[in-house]
mmCIF file of C-alpha atoms in Angstrom:
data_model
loop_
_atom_site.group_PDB
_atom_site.id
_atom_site.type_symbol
_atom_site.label_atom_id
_atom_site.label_comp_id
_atom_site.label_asym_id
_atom_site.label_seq_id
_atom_site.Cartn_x
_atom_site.Cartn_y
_atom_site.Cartn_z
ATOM 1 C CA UNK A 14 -6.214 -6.701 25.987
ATOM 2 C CA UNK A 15 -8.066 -3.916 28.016
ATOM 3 C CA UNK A 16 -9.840 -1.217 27.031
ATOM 4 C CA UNK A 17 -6.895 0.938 26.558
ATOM 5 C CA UNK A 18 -5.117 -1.194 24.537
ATOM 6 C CA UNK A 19 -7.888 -1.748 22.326
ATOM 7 C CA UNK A 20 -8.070 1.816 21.852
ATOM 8 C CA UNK A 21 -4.634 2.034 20.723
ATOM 9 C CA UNK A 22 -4.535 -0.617 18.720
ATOM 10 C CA UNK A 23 -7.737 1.128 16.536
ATOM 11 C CA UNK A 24 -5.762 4.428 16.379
ATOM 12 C CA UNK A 25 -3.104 2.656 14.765
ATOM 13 C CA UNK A 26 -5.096 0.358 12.760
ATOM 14 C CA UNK A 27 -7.194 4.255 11.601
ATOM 15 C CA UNK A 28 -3.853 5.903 11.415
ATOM 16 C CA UNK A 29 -2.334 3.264 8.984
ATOM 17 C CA UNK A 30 -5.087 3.166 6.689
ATOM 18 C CA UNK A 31 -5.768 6.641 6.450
ATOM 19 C CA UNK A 32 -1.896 7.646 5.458
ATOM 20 C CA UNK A 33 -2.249 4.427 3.350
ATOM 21 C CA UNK A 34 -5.282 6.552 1.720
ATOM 22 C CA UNK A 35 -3.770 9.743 1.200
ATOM 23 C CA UNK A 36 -0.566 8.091 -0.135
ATOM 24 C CA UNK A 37 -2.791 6.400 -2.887
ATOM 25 C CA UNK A 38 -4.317 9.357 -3.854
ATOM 26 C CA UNK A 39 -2.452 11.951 -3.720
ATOM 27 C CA UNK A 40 -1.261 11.859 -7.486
ATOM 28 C CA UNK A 41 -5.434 11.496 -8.023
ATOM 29 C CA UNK A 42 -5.587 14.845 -5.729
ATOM 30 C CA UNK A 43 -2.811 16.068 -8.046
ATOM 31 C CA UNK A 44 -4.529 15.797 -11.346
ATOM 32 C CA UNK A 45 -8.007 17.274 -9.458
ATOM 33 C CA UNK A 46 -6.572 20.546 -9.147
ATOM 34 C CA UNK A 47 -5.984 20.828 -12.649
ATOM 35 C CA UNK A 48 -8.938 18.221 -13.974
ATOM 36 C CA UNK A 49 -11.244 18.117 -11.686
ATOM 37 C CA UNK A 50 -15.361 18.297 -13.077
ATOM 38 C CA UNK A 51 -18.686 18.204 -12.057
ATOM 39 C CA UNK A 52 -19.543 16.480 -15.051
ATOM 40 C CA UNK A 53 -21.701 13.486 -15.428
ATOM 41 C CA UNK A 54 -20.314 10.658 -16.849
ATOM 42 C CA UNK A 55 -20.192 10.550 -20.604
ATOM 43 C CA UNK A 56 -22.074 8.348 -22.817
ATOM 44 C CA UNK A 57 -18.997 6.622 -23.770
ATOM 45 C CA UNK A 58 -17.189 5.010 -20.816
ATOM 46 C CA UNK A 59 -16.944 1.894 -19.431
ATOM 47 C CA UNK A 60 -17.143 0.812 -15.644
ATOM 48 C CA UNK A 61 -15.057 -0.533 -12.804
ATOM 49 C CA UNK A 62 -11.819 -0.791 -14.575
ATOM 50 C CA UNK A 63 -8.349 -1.091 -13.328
ATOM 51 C CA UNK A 64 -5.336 1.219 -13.907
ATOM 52 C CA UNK A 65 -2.253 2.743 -12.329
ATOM 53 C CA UNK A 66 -2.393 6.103 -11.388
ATOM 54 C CA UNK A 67 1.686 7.117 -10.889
ATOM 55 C CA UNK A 68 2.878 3.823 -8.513
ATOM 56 C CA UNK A 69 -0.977 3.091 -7.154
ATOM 57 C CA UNK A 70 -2.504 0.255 -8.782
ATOM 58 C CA UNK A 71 -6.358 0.855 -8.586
ATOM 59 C CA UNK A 72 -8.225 -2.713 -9.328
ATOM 60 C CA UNK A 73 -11.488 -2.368 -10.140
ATOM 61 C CA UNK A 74 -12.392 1.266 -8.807
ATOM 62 C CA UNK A 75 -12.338 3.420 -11.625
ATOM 63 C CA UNK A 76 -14.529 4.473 -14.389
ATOM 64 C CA UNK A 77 -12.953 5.343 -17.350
ATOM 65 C CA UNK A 78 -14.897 7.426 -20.596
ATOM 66 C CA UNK A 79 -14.139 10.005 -23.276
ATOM 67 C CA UNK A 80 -16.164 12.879 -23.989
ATOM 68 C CA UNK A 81 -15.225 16.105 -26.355
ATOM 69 C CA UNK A 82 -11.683 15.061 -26.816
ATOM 70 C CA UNK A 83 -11.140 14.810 -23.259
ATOM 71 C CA UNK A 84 -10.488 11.324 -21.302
ATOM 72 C CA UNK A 85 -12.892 11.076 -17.937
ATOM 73 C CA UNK A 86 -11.792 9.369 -14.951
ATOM 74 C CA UNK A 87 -14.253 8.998 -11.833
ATOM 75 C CA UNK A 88 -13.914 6.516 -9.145
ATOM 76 C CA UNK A 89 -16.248 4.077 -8.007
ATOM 77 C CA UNK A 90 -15.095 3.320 -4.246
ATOM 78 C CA UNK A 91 -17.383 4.085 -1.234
ATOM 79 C CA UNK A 92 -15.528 7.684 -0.868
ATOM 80 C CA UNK A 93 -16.007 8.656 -4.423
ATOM 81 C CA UNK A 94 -18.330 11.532 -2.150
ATOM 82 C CA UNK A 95 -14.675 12.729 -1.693
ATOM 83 C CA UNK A 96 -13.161 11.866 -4.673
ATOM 84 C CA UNK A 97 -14.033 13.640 -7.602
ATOM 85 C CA UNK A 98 -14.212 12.795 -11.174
ATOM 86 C CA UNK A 99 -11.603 14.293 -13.689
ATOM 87 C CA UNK A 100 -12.073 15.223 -17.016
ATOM 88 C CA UNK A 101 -8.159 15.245 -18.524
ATOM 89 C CA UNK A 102 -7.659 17.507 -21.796
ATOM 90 C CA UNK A 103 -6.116 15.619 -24.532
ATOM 91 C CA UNK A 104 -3.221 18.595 -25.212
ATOM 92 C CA UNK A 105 -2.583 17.894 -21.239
ATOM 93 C CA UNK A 106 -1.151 14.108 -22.289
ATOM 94 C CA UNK A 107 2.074 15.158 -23.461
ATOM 95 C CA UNK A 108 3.378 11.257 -23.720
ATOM 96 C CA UNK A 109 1.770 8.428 -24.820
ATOM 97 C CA UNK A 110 3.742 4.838 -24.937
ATOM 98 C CA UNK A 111 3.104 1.256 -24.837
ATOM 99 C CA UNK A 112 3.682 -0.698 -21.989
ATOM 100 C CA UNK A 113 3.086 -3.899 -20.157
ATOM 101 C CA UNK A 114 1.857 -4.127 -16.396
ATOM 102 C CA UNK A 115 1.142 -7.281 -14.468
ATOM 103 C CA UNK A 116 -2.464 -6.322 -13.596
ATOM 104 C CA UNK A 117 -3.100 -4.642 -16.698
ATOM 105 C CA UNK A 118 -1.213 -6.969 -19.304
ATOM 106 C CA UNK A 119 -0.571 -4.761 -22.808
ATOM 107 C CA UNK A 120 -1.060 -1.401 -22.094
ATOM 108 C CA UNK A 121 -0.080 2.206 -22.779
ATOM 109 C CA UNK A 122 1.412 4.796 -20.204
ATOM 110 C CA UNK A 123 -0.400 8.131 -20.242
ATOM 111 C CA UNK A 124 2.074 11.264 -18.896
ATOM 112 C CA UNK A 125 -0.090 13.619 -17.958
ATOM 113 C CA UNK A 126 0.684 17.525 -17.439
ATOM 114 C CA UNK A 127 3.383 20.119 -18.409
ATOM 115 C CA UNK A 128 4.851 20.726 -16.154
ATOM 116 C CA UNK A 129 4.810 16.698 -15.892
ATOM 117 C CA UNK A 130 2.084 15.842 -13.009
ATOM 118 C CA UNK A 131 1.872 12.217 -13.036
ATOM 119 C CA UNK A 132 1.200 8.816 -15.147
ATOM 120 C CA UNK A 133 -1.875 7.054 -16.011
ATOM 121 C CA UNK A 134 -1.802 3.464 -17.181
ATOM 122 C CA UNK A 135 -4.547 2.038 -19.135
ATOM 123 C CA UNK A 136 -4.827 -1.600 -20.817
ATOM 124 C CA UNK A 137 -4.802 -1.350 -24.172
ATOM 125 C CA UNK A 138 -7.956 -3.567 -24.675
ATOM 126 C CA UNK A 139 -9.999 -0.565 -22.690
ATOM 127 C CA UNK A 140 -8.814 1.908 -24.753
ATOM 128 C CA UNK A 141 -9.166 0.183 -28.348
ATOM 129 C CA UNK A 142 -13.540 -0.338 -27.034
ATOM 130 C CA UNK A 143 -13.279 3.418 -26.199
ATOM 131 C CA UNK A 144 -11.848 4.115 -29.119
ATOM 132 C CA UNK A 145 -14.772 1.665 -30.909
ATOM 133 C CA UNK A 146 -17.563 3.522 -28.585
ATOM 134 C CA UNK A 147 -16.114 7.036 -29.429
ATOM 135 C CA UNK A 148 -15.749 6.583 -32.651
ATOM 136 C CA UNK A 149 -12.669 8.220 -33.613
ATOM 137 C CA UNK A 150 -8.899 6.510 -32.463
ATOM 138 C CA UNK A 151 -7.907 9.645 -30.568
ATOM 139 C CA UNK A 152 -5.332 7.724 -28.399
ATOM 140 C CA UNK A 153 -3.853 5.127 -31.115
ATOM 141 C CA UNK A 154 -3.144 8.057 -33.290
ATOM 142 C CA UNK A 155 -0.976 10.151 -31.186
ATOM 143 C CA UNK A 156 0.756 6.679 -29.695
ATOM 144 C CA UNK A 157 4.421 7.329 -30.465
ATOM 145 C CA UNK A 158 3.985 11.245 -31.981
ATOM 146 C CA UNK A 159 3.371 13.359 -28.851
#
């Protein structure tokens, strides 16, 4: 292969991955136009967990914490320069209900906005230690209600 065709084949190799990127995040950029925060992480949160964020499953990336009755979500990834961490109002999860995902295992399924923005799907074993961390079930308790 010649120099050309080494050059092509790295624009499309660039060119895949990046709309592979935006397609991944984009219900992440979504929720940052309502969510997003400069805010440190809280006390309470723990690190590098998975979840599914609308139809991307994120293994591993994301840190996940609750602070004033508001669930944070930052990401952990070398472009979390670009990515910025949300802080996501409880009264903003109008849905909460139990699910199960293959990467996740027993979860709950988080729908976020109203008008509805997107889902966020948690394992319920994270949330229960949050929950433990926090001190108060602030999840568990609306489960079913909202």
């Amino acid at each position: 292969m010649g120099v050309f065709g080494q050059f092509i084949f790295a624009t499309v190799i660039i060119s895949i991955l990046g709309l592979g990127f935006l397609l991944a995040y984009k219900p992440w950029s979504k929720l940052s136009e309502a969510f997003e925060t400069e805010l440190y992480p809280p006390n309470v949160f723990i690190r590098q967990q998975s979840c599914i964020l609308h139809n991307t499953r994120i293994k591993g990336w994301i840190n996940v914490g609750i602070t004033k009755q508001k669930l944070y979500l930052s990401h952990t990834s070398p472009l979390s320069y670009f990515i910025k961490p949300l802080l996501i109002d409880l009264d903003a999860i109008t849905k909460i209900e139990p699910c199960y995902e293959p990467l996740l295992g027993e979860c709950y399924k988080f729908f976020i906005g109203d008008p509805h923005i997107t889902t966020l799907v948690l394992a319920q074993d994270l949330i229960k230690k949050l929950e433990l961390d926090y001190g108060e079930l602030i999840f568990s308790n609306k489960l079913g209600r909202i």
